[in-house]
Short mmCIF file of C-alpha atoms in Angstrom, two decimals:
data_model
loop_
_atom_site.label_atom_id
_atom_site.label_comp_id
_atom_site.label_asym_id
_atom_site.label_seq_id
_atom_site.Cartn_x
_atom_site.Cartn_y
_atom_site.Cartn_z
CA SER K 653 -0.18 -0.01 -0.05
CA ARG K 654 1.15 3.80 -0.16
CA SER K 655 1.51 6.60 2.06
CA PRO K 656 -1.27 8.96 2.64
CA ASP K 657 0.55 11.34 0.19
CA GLN K 658 2.41 9.27 -2.32
CA ARG K 659 1.53 10.25 -6.10
CA SER K 660 0.29 7.55 -8.04
CA GLU K 661 1.36 7.15 -11.84
CA PRO K 662 -0.69 8.65 -14.69
CA SER K 663 -3.65 6.81 -15.26
CA ASP K 664 -4.83 4.59 -18.22
CA HIS K 665 -7.82 4.14 -19.95
CA SER K 666 -7.16 0.50 -20.72
CA ARG K 667 -6.42 -0.39 -17.45
CA HIS K 668 -8.85 -0.18 -14.46
CA SER K 669 -6.49 -1.14 -11.14
CA PRO K 670 -3.71 0.76 -9.49
CA GLN K 671 -0.33 0.83 -10.63
CA GLN K 672 2.18 -0.24 -7.65
CA PRO K 673 5.35 1.38 -7.06
CA SER K 674 8.38 -0.96 -7.17
CA ASN K 675 9.73 -2.02 -3.77
CA GLY K 676 12.98 -0.70 -3.29
CA SER K 677 11.30 2.66 -4.16
CA LEU K 678 8.20 1.82 -1.74
CA ARG K 679 9.42 3.34 1.30
CA SER K 680 10.89 6.69 0.29
CA ARG K 681 7.72 7.47 -2.10
CA GLU K 682 5.55 6.61 0.90
CA GLU K 683 7.40 8.97 3.25
CA GLU K 684 7.38 11.81 0.57
CA ARG K 685 3.40 11.46 0.45
CA ILE K 686 3.24 12.47 3.91
CA SER K 687 3.36 15.99 3.80
CA LYS K 688 1.20 16.29 0.22
CA PRO K 689 -1.85 15.01 -0.95
CA GLY K 690 -1.25 12.87 -4.35
CA ALA K 691 -3.94 11.95 -6.95
CA VAL K 692 -4.85 8.60 -7.16
CA SER K 693 -5.24 5.57 -9.11
CA THR K 694 -8.50 3.85 -10.41
CA PRO K 695 -10.87 3.32 -7.06
CA VAL K 696 -11.63 -0.49 -6.61
CA LYS K 697 -15.03 -1.83 -4.59
CA HIS K 698 -13.79 -4.69 -2.41
CA ALA K 699 -16.22 -7.58 -2.24
CA ASP K 700 -16.57 -9.60 0.71
CA ASP K 701 -13.62 -11.83 0.17
CA HIS K 702 -11.29 -8.31 -0.42
CA THR K 703 -10.70 -9.47 -4.07
CA PRO K 704 -10.11 -5.91 -5.60
CA LYS K 705 -12.92 -5.55 -8.83
CA THR K 706 -12.72 -2.65 -11.26
CA VAL K 707 -14.75 0.34 -11.78
CA GLU K 708 -15.37 3.16 -14.23
CA GLU K 709 -14.10 5.87 -11.93
CA VAL K 710 -10.61 7.52 -11.67
CA THR K 711 -9.16 10.75 -10.73
CA VAL K 712 -6.67 11.91 -13.29
CA GLU K 713 -3.10 12.31 -12.69
CA ARG K 714 -1.75 15.45 -11.50
CA ASN K 715 1.44 17.57 -12.55
CA GLU K 716 3.97 16.86 -10.36
CA LYS K 717 4.83 20.57 -9.95
CA GLN K 718 2.15 22.05 -7.29
CA THR K 719 0.80 25.54 -8.45
CA PRO K 720 -1.98 26.12 -6.09
CA THR K 721 -4.74 28.51 -7.13
CA LEU K 722 -7.39 27.35 -4.76
CA PRO K 723 -7.63 28.47 -0.92
CA GLU K 724 -6.95 25.76 1.29
CA PRO K 725 -10.37 24.78 3.05
CA LYS K 726 -10.91 26.12 6.53
CA PRO K 727 -13.20 25.74 9.38
CA VAL K 728 -15.25 28.97 10.43
CA TYR K 729 -13.96 30.20 13.55
CA ALA K 730 -16.19 31.98 15.83
CA GLN K 731 -15.99 35.66 16.69
CA VAL K 732 -13.86 36.62 19.38
CA GLY K 733 -15.30 36.27 23.02
CA GLN K 734 -18.06 33.99 21.64
CA PRO K 735 -18.09 29.90 22.65
CA ASP K 736 -16.86 27.96 19.96
CA VAL K 737 -18.78 24.38 19.67
CA ASP K 738 -18.27 21.56 16.93
CA LEU K 739 -22.12 21.10 15.59
CA PRO K 740 -23.38 18.27 13.55
CA VAL K 741 -24.66 19.30 9.80
CA SER K 742 -26.80 17.12 7.99
CA PRO K 743 -25.87 15.25 5.04
CA SER K 744 -27.40 16.56 1.63
CA ASP K 745 -30.21 14.01 0.86
CA GLY K 746 -29.30 14.38 -3.01
CA VAL K 747 -32.68 14.70 -4.51
CA LEU K 748 -32.95 17.82 -6.19
CA PRO K 749 -36.70 19.48 -7.43
CA ASN K 750 -37.20 19.55 -11.10
CA SER K 751 -35.88 23.34 -11.27
CA THR K 752 -31.92 22.73 -10.13
CA HIS K 753 -29.84 25.13 -11.32
CA GLU K 754 -31.07 28.76 -10.35
CA ASP K 755 -33.35 29.48 -12.89
CA GLY K 756 -33.86 25.89 -13.89
CA ILE K 757 -32.64 27.27 -17.79
CA LEU K 758 -29.80 24.94 -19.44
CA ARG K 759 -27.14 27.28 -20.24
CA PRO K 760 -24.79 27.08 -23.59
CA SER K 761 -22.01 25.75 -21.84
CA MET K 762 -24.68 23.01 -20.22
CA LYS K 763 -24.91 19.52 -21.67
CA LEU K 764 -27.76 17.08 -20.81
CA VAL K 765 -27.01 13.37 -21.78
CA LYS K 766 -29.39 10.38 -21.76
CA PHE K 767 -27.42 6.84 -22.11
CA ARG K 768 -28.33 3.45 -21.12
CA LYS K 769 -25.59 1.84 -18.73
CA GLY K 770 -23.50 -0.79 -19.80
CA ASP K 771 -20.99 -3.06 -17.88
CA SER K 772 -19.82 0.38 -17.06
CA VAL K 773 -20.59 4.02 -17.20
CA GLY K 774 -17.27 4.29 -18.54
CA LEU K 775 -16.39 7.49 -16.81
CA ARG K 776 -13.36 8.56 -14.72
CA LEU K 777 -13.86 11.22 -12.05
CA ALA K 778 -11.83 13.97 -10.44
CA GLY K 779 -12.87 16.49 -7.11
CA GLY K 780 -14.94 16.14 -4.24
CA ASN K 781 -17.34 18.08 -2.35
CA ASP K 782 -15.46 20.69 -1.78
CA VAL K 783 -15.07 21.80 -5.26
CA GLY K 784 -17.56 19.61 -7.39
CA ILE K 785 -17.22 15.93 -9.15
CA PHE K 786 -15.58 16.53 -12.69
CA VAL K 787 -14.88 14.14 -15.56
CA ALA K 788 -11.08 13.10 -15.39
CA GLY K 789 -11.89 10.85 -18.56
CA VAL K 790 -14.18 8.79 -20.54
CA LEU K 791 -13.98 5.61 -21.69
CA GLU K 792 -13.47 5.44 -25.63
CA ASP K 793 -16.46 4.44 -27.56
CA SER K 794 -18.72 4.47 -24.33
CA PRO K 795 -21.99 5.82 -24.40
CA ALA K 796 -20.92 8.66 -22.26
CA ALA K 797 -18.11 9.49 -25.11
CA LYS K 798 -21.01 9.04 -27.83
CA GLU K 799 -23.19 11.58 -26.05
CA GLY K 800 -20.56 14.19 -25.67
CA LEU K 801 -19.17 13.92 -22.27
CA GLU K 802 -15.82 15.16 -22.06
CA GLU K 803 -12.96 15.81 -19.72
CA GLY K 804 -13.44 19.07 -17.99
CA ASP K 805 -16.84 18.72 -17.41
CA GLN K 806 -18.52 19.31 -14.14
CA ILE K 807 -21.30 16.75 -13.38
CA LEU K 808 -24.22 18.71 -11.77
CA ARG K 809 -26.54 15.87 -11.66
CA VAL K 810 -27.60 12.15 -12.22
CA ASN K 811 -30.48 11.22 -12.61
CA ASN K 812 -32.21 14.14 -10.28
CA VAL K 813 -29.43 13.24 -8.08
CA ASP K 814 -27.66 16.47 -6.74
CA PHE K 815 -23.64 16.02 -7.77
CA THR K 816 -22.52 19.36 -6.47
CA ASN K 817 -22.03 18.67 -3.03
CA ILE K 818 -21.42 15.10 -2.87
CA ILE K 819 -17.91 13.49 -1.69
CA ARG K 820 -16.03 11.29 -4.62
CA GLU K 821 -16.71 8.15 -2.98
CA GLU K 822 -20.65 8.79 -2.73
CA ALA K 823 -20.36 9.57 -6.60
CA VAL K 824 -18.83 6.85 -7.39
CA LEU K 825 -20.82 4.15 -5.46
CA PHE K 826 -23.99 6.07 -6.92
CA LEU K 827 -22.30 5.00 -10.53
CA LEU K 828 -21.39 1.73 -9.42
CA ASP K 829 -24.92 0.60 -8.27
CA LEU K 830 -26.73 2.07 -11.41
CA PRO K 831 -27.92 -1.12 -12.85
CA LYS K 832 -26.87 -2.58 -15.80
CA GLY K 833 -29.17 -1.42 -18.75
CA GLU K 834 -30.74 1.10 -16.90
CA GLU K 835 -31.05 5.11 -18.29
CA VAL K 836 -28.49 7.14 -17.22
CA THR K 837 -29.24 10.95 -17.70
CA ILE K 838 -26.45 13.30 -16.67
CA LEU K 839 -26.36 17.09 -16.45
CA ALA K 840 -23.11 18.43 -16.94
CA GLN K 841 -21.20 21.94 -17.44
CA LYS K 842 -18.01 22.59 -19.42
CA LYS K 843 -15.51 24.05 -16.79
CA LYS K 844 -12.05 22.89 -18.40
CA ASP K 845 -10.43 26.00 -16.48
CA VAL K 846 -11.43 25.32 -12.98
CA TYR K 847 -10.93 21.50 -13.39
CA ARG K 848 -7.15 22.21 -14.35
CA ARG K 849 -7.00 24.28 -11.56
CA ILE K 850 -8.90 21.51 -9.25
CA VAL K 851 -5.89 19.00 -10.83
CA GLU K 852 -2.96 21.26 -10.40
CA SER K 853 -4.00 21.96 -6.60
CA ASP K 854 -4.86 18.60 -5.29
CA VAL K 855 -8.09 19.59 -3.95
CA GLY K 856 -11.11 17.74 -3.91
CA ASP K 857 -13.18 16.18 -0.70
CA SER K 858 -12.72 18.53 2.53
CA PHE K 859 -15.33 17.91 5.76
CA TYR K 860 -14.86 17.57 9.29
CA ILE K 861 -15.92 14.35 11.40
CA ARG K 862 -15.76 13.68 15.17
CA THR K 863 -15.18 9.81 16.05
CA HIS K 864 -17.17 8.02 18.14
CA PHE K 865 -15.61 4.15 18.81
CA GLU K 866 -11.86 3.47 19.47
CA TYR K 867 -9.70 2.34 16.37
CA GLU K 868 -6.23 0.86 15.88
CA LYS K 869 -4.41 1.59 13.11
CA GLU K 870 -3.94 -1.51 10.60
CA SER K 871 -0.65 0.06 8.73
CA PRO K 872 2.56 2.37 9.41
CA TYR K 873 0.45 5.42 7.27
CA GLY K 874 -3.44 4.70 9.46
CA LEU K 875 -3.99 6.67 12.05
CA SER K 876 -5.22 5.28 15.74
CA PHE K 877 -7.93 7.21 17.44
CA ASN K 878 -9.76 7.74 20.31
CA LYS K 879 -13.72 8.59 20.83
CA GLY K 880 -14.15 12.14 20.48
CA GLU K 881 -11.20 12.64 18.11
CA VAL K 882 -11.91 15.27 15.17
CA PHE K 883 -10.33 14.78 11.57
CA ARG K 884 -10.78 16.68 8.41
CA VAL K 885 -11.17 14.24 5.45
CA VAL K 886 -9.36 15.00 2.17
CA ASP K 887 -9.74 12.23 0.00
CA THR K 888 -12.39 9.48 0.13
CA LEU K 889 -11.04 7.46 -2.51
CA TYR K 890 -7.39 6.46 -0.85
CA ASN K 891 -4.99 5.15 -3.42
CA GLY K 892 -8.13 4.81 -6.04
CA LYS K 893 -9.42 2.46 -3.93
CA LEU K 894 -13.23 2.58 -1.84
CA GLY K 895 -12.48 1.40 1.85
CA SER K 896 -10.19 4.05 3.23
CA TRP K 897 -9.95 7.56 3.85
CA LEU K 898 -7.21 10.24 3.99
CA ALA K 899 -7.75 12.27 6.94
CA ILE K 900 -5.58 14.86 9.19
CA ARG K 901 -6.00 14.99 12.98
CA ILE K 902 -7.34 18.28 14.19
CA GLY K 903 -5.26 19.30 17.35
CA LYS K 904 -5.59 21.96 20.02
CA ASN K 905 -6.38 25.36 18.67
CA HIS K 906 -8.20 23.62 15.65
CA LYS K 907 -4.80 23.07 14.37
CA GLU K 908 -4.09 20.22 11.55
CA VAL K 909 -1.49 17.88 13.29
CA GLU K 910 -1.06 14.60 11.34
CA ARG K 911 -2.14 13.20 8.18
CA GLY K 912 -2.90 9.61 7.56
CA ILE K 913 -5.49 6.61 6.56
CA ILE K 914 -8.89 5.93 8.63
CA PRO K 915 -11.55 3.41 7.71
CA ASN K 916 -14.46 5.04 5.22
CA LYS K 917 -17.41 5.24 6.41
CA ASN K 918 -19.22 1.83 5.77
CA ARG K 919 -15.86 0.06 7.29
CA ALA K 920 -16.14 2.43 10.65
CA GLU K 921 -19.86 1.56 10.84
CA GLN K 922 -18.97 -2.28 10.59
CA LEU K 923 -16.23 -1.93 13.27
CA ALA K 924 -18.45 0.53 15.93
CA SER K 925 -21.21 -2.10 15.65
CA VAL K 926 -18.56 -4.84 16.44
CA GLN K 927 -17.05 -2.64 19.36
CA TYR K 928 -20.70 -1.81 21.10
CA THR K 929 -21.78 -5.18 20.77
CA LEU K 930 -19.26 -7.32 22.15
CA PRO K 931 -20.56 -9.56 25.06
CA LYS K 932 -20.37 -8.36 28.38
CA THR K 933 -18.77 -9.85 31.23
CA ALA K 934 -20.45 -11.24 34.09
CA GLY K 935 -19.72 -8.26 36.34
CA GLY K 936 -19.71 -6.08 33.44
CA ASP K 937 -22.66 -3.35 32.57
CA ARG K 938 -25.70 -5.23 32.08
CA ALA K 939 -25.27 -7.65 35.39
CA ASP K 940 -24.21 -4.05 37.11
CA PHE K 941 -27.75 -2.54 35.50
CA TRP K 942 -30.01 -5.07 37.10
CA ARG K 943 -28.31 -5.54 40.23
CA PHE K 944 -29.19 -1.76 40.72
CA ARG K 945 -32.73 -2.19 39.87
CA GLY K 946 -33.00 -4.30 43.04
CA LEU K 947 -32.07 -1.49 44.96
CA ARG K 948 -34.43 0.86 44.57
CA SER K 949 -35.89 0.14 47.66
CA SER K 950 -33.81 2.51 49.74
CA LYS K 951 -32.91 6.37 48.41
CA ARG K 952 -29.48 5.62 49.53
CA ASN K 953 -28.57 2.59 47.22
CA LEU K 954 -30.79 4.14 44.50
CA ARG K 955 -28.11 7.14 44.67
CA LYS K 956 -25.05 4.80 44.88
CA SER K 957 -26.46 2.76 42.06
CA ARG K 958 -26.45 6.32 40.01
CA GLU K 959 -23.62 7.25 40.58
CA ASP K 960 -22.06 3.62 39.77
CA LEU K 961 -23.52 3.20 36.50
CA SER K 962 -22.26 6.78 35.66
CA ALA K 963 -18.97 5.61 35.51
CA GLN K 964 -19.31 2.89 32.73
CA PRO K 965 -19.15 3.47 29.49
CA VAL K 966 -21.40 5.39 27.35
CA GLN K 967 -23.62 3.65 24.69
CA THR K 968 -23.99 6.32 21.96
CA LYS K 969 -26.70 7.43 19.72
CA PHE K 970 -24.14 9.10 17.66
CA PRO K 971 -22.83 7.12 14.03
CA ALA K 972 -19.37 5.75 13.78
CA TYR K 973 -18.64 9.66 12.31
CA GLU K 974 -20.12 12.53 12.77
CA ARG K 975 -19.99 15.40 10.58
CA VAL K 976 -19.34 18.11 12.00
CA VAL K 977 -18.47 22.35 11.53
CA LEU K 978 -17.17 24.85 13.76
CA ARG K 979 -19.60 27.29 14.74
CA GLU K 980 -20.77 29.77 17.30
CA ALA K 981 -23.19 28.18 19.88
CA GLY K 982 -24.94 30.88 20.12
CA PHE K 983 -26.30 30.37 23.59
CA LEU K 984 -24.49 29.68 27.24
CA ARG K 985 -23.98 26.42 26.67
CA PRO K 986 -24.99 24.12 29.84
CA VAL K 987 -22.34 23.39 32.46
CA THR K 988 -21.98 19.68 33.78
CA ILE K 989 -19.07 19.15 36.41
CA PHE K 990 -17.46 15.28 36.80
CA GLY K 991 -14.93 14.77 39.74
CA PRO K 992 -15.11 13.88 43.41
CA ILE K 993 -15.89 17.46 44.40
CA ALA K 994 -18.38 18.21 41.55
CA ASP K 995 -21.05 18.59 44.16
CA VAL K 996 -19.07 21.34 46.06
CA ALA K 997 -18.28 22.87 42.62
CA ARG K 998 -22.02 23.22 41.67
CA GLU K 999 -23.22 24.62 44.62
CA LYS K 1000 -20.27 27.00 45.07
CA LEU K 1001 -20.72 28.23 41.55
CA ALA K 1002 -24.47 28.78 42.36
CA ARG K 1003 -24.02 30.49 45.10
CA GLU K 1004 -21.24 32.96 44.84
CA GLU K 1005 -22.22 33.96 41.24
CA PRO K 1006 -26.07 33.56 41.03
CA ASP K 1007 -26.64 36.01 37.95
CA ILE K 1008 -23.87 33.68 35.83
CA TYR K 1009 -24.93 30.06 36.82
CA GLN K 1010 -27.82 28.17 38.14
CA ILE K 1011 -28.12 24.51 39.35
CA ALA K 1012 -31.12 22.47 36.92
CA LYS K 1013 -33.63 21.07 39.35
CA SER K 1014 -34.46 16.97 38.38
CA GLU K 1015 -38.42 15.76 38.69
CA PRO K 1016 -39.53 12.63 38.65
CA ARG K 1017 -39.80 10.53 35.88
CA ASP K 1018 -42.69 9.92 36.17
CA ALA K 1019 -46.36 11.54 37.78
CA GLY K 1020 -46.54 10.07 41.52
CA THR K 1021 -43.14 9.08 41.77
CA ASP K 1022 -41.45 9.38 45.18
CA GLN K 1023 -40.18 12.54 45.29
CA ARG K 1024 -36.93 11.56 46.81
CA SER K 1025 -36.02 9.03 43.95
CA SER K 1026 -33.47 9.95 41.37
CA GLY K 1027 -35.17 11.89 38.50
CA ILE K 1028 -34.43 13.52 35.30
CA ILE K 1029 -33.53 17.03 34.08
CA ARG K 1030 -35.84 17.99 31.51
CA LEU K 1031 -34.93 20.02 28.61
CA HIS K 1032 -37.28 22.66 29.14
CA THR K 1033 -35.85 23.49 32.61
CA ILE K 1034 -32.21 23.70 30.60
CA LYS K 1035 -33.64 26.18 28.16
CA GLN K 1036 -35.46 28.41 31.05
CA ILE K 1037 -32.17 28.53 32.55
CA ILE K 1038 -30.53 29.92 29.27
CA ASP K 1039 -33.06 31.97 28.42
CA GLN K 1040 -32.44 33.91 31.60
CA ASP K 1041 -28.64 34.37 30.20
CA LYS K 1042 -27.34 31.88 32.54
CA HIS K 1043 -25.06 28.76 32.78
CA ALA K 1044 -27.54 25.77 33.39
CA LEU K 1045 -25.61 23.14 35.78
CA LEU K 1046 -26.27 19.78 35.45
CA ASP K 1047 -25.74 16.74 37.78
CA VAL K 1048 -26.24 14.23 35.04
CA THR K 1049 -24.29 10.75 33.88
CA PRO K 1050 -22.33 10.57 30.75
CA ASN K 1051 -25.09 8.41 28.71
CA ALA K 1052 -27.08 11.95 29.39
CA VAL K 1053 -24.12 14.20 28.34
CA ASP K 1054 -24.06 11.74 25.17
CA ARG K 1055 -27.77 12.58 24.61
CA LEU K 1056 -27.43 16.28 24.92
CA ASN K 1057 -24.96 16.56 22.29
CA TYR K 1058 -27.03 14.55 20.19
CA ALA K 1059 -30.17 16.67 21.01
CA GLN K 1060 -27.30 19.78 20.01
CA TRP K 1061 -27.12 21.29 23.51
CA TYR K 1062 -23.71 20.75 23.77
CA PRO K 1063 -22.56 21.03 27.32
CA ILE K 1064 -19.18 22.06 28.90
CA VAL K 1065 -18.06 19.40 30.51
CA VAL K 1066 -14.97 20.10 33.46
CA PHE K 1067 -13.57 16.92 34.71
CA LEU K 1068 -12.22 17.59 38.34
CA ASN K 1069 -9.12 15.34 38.19
CA PRO K 1070 -8.36 14.02 41.76
CA ASP K 1071 -4.72 13.06 42.63
CA SER K 1072 -5.33 10.46 45.28
CA LYS K 1073 -7.47 8.99 47.54
CA GLN K 1074 -6.10 11.05 50.63
CA GLY K 1075 -6.37 13.93 48.67
CA VAL K 1076 -9.92 13.45 47.82
CA LYS K 1077 -10.77 12.90 51.84
CA THR K 1078 -8.60 15.82 52.62
CA MET K 1079 -10.79 18.29 50.15
CA ARG K 1080 -13.86 17.21 51.23
CA MET K 1081 -13.08 17.36 54.81
CA ARG K 1082 -12.37 20.91 54.10
CA LEU K 1083 -15.23 21.90 51.35
CA CYS K 1084 -17.85 20.35 53.16
CA PRO K 1085 -17.21 18.47 55.94
CA GLU K 1086 -20.71 17.20 56.67
CA SER K 1087 -20.71 15.14 53.93
CA ARG K 1088 -20.51 11.51 54.63
CA LYS K 1089 -19.46 10.64 51.20
CA SER K 1090 -16.80 7.70 50.84
CA ALA K 1091 -13.32 9.25 49.76
CA ARG K 1092 -12.32 5.44 48.36
CA LYS K 1093 -15.47 5.40 46.36
CA LEU K 1094 -15.16 8.93 45.39
CA TYR K 1095 -11.67 8.13 43.81
CA GLU K 1096 -12.06 4.85 42.47
CA ARG K 1097 -15.40 6.58 40.05
CA SER K 1098 -13.53 9.20 39.28
CA HIS K 1099 -10.30 6.98 37.94
CA LYS K 1100 -13.30 4.64 35.86
CA LEU K 1101 -15.08 8.01 34.62
CA ARG K 1102 -11.75 8.89 33.05
CA LYS K 1103 -10.73 5.35 31.74
CA ASN K 1104 -14.42 5.44 29.92
CA ASN K 1105 -15.91 8.70 29.29
CA HIS K 1106 -12.66 10.87 28.48
CA HIS K 1107 -13.95 11.54 25.13
CA LEU K 1108 -16.60 13.32 26.43
CA PHE K 1109 -15.06 16.29 28.24
CA THR K 1110 -14.07 19.75 27.11
CA THR K 1111 -11.32 20.34 29.84
CA THR K 1112 -9.50 18.48 32.71
CA ILE K 1113 -8.48 20.17 35.70
CA ASN K 1114 -6.09 18.72 37.84
CA LEU K 1115 -6.85 19.03 41.64
CA ASN K 1116 -4.12 19.93 44.31
CA SER K 1117 -5.33 19.06 47.52
CA MET K 1118 -3.43 21.64 49.27
CA ASN K 1119 -4.97 24.64 47.86
CA ASP K 1120 -8.33 26.09 45.89
CA GLY K 1121 -6.85 26.79 43.08
CA TRP K 1122 -9.32 24.68 40.77
CA TYR K 1123 -12.10 27.22 41.26
CA GLY K 1124 -10.45 29.64 39.52
CA ALA K 1125 -9.61 27.31 37.20
CA LEU K 1126 -13.15 26.20 36.82
CA LYS K 1127 -14.54 29.53 36.08
CA GLU K 1128 -12.02 30.53 33.31
CA ALA K 1129 -12.31 27.07 31.66
CA ILE K 1130 -16.11 27.75 31.55
CA GLN K 1131 -15.79 31.34 30.21
CA GLN K 1132 -13.00 30.31 27.56
CA GLN K 1133 -16.07 28.32 26.00
#
């Protein structure tokens, strides 16, 4: 296989498989592509047995000399003083209304071609969602060629499906999935100058994803990742094959820090599904759930069950890859604090700065339920606090945080990281001497929570039992968000 940035050899219409470099030059050429995205060979769709099959789509060769003319795609950053948050965006549904491109008029530079699909559509494609899908080549004597499609044409629509914002992988899969013999209608526009700049600038796909499963790389040029990491995907047909994406890891302050290969969406969904359906051990989450159900007769035991379950891994509602974009939140986000003194922190913020913070009260799950039992915080309660221009302080579990993210409330999650069991005991004796909570259990739960749910944390503050510097750090961390 090739590195994330190695350039491919020129494509050939008569061959529909990627050209492989010699063994002697593999390592140097792999490393050469680490810093620059290269062109890819013919995309190959993998069957279940992983045997490559040729298809009709391939990107055009790209010049060795880089002459970038298009700007590097960047996330949209919030204005100074406004909170930043990665918000999900819905992928295009793809179906266009009858009147599509502006006024629906077929301009002189446009062409509407119709033909029946043979063994393949006979097109090679370049570009991506960031610049559009372009014809990089047409198979000689194919129906597409006979109808006038040529290199440099931008494909605007295929059978009433919009191609203007589609990623290249989706374009390939759509053409592959068209049945043999089906009539194909393509609306295209001649844009050779734009196409030439795209090829010279090595641009195509560009979008952001957040991961919701853990992955260990399978090759030297792959990228391992944990839950909650953000990547910019720049090539959805790495090496011209379906199955892998070329992506750039996003680090602190939204900086691009590392380039490599990650599974494509379909493979990611399969891997995540296996990860979330692995059988639980005898003492696992499900056993704990049923064990804790039997503790409802006691308020103390109910609280214990809730706190223990809060340290368990989250079963997320999100897909393996969540499409995100950096935006302003537009509201004061709720705040969730985890750690051995989270209860102290919430009370202190609400008491000392009531104009900024307010604790969101919980309600019984059902009418007539014992008011003393563990309840839920309703979304309208959170909204009422936000409407007062305050941060809602939430005492919720990690699973609730994940559901809040799914509902696009994006809480600020602060983890107060304890230094030791004795440190927890010292701090609680100083801050809340009337509390009867076990310092040992609080420390152990914090350790489990950090291990299983660190991907939910917006920021982590290390506690020092010798002082209360954590409080100023907490307020500053919230203000920075």
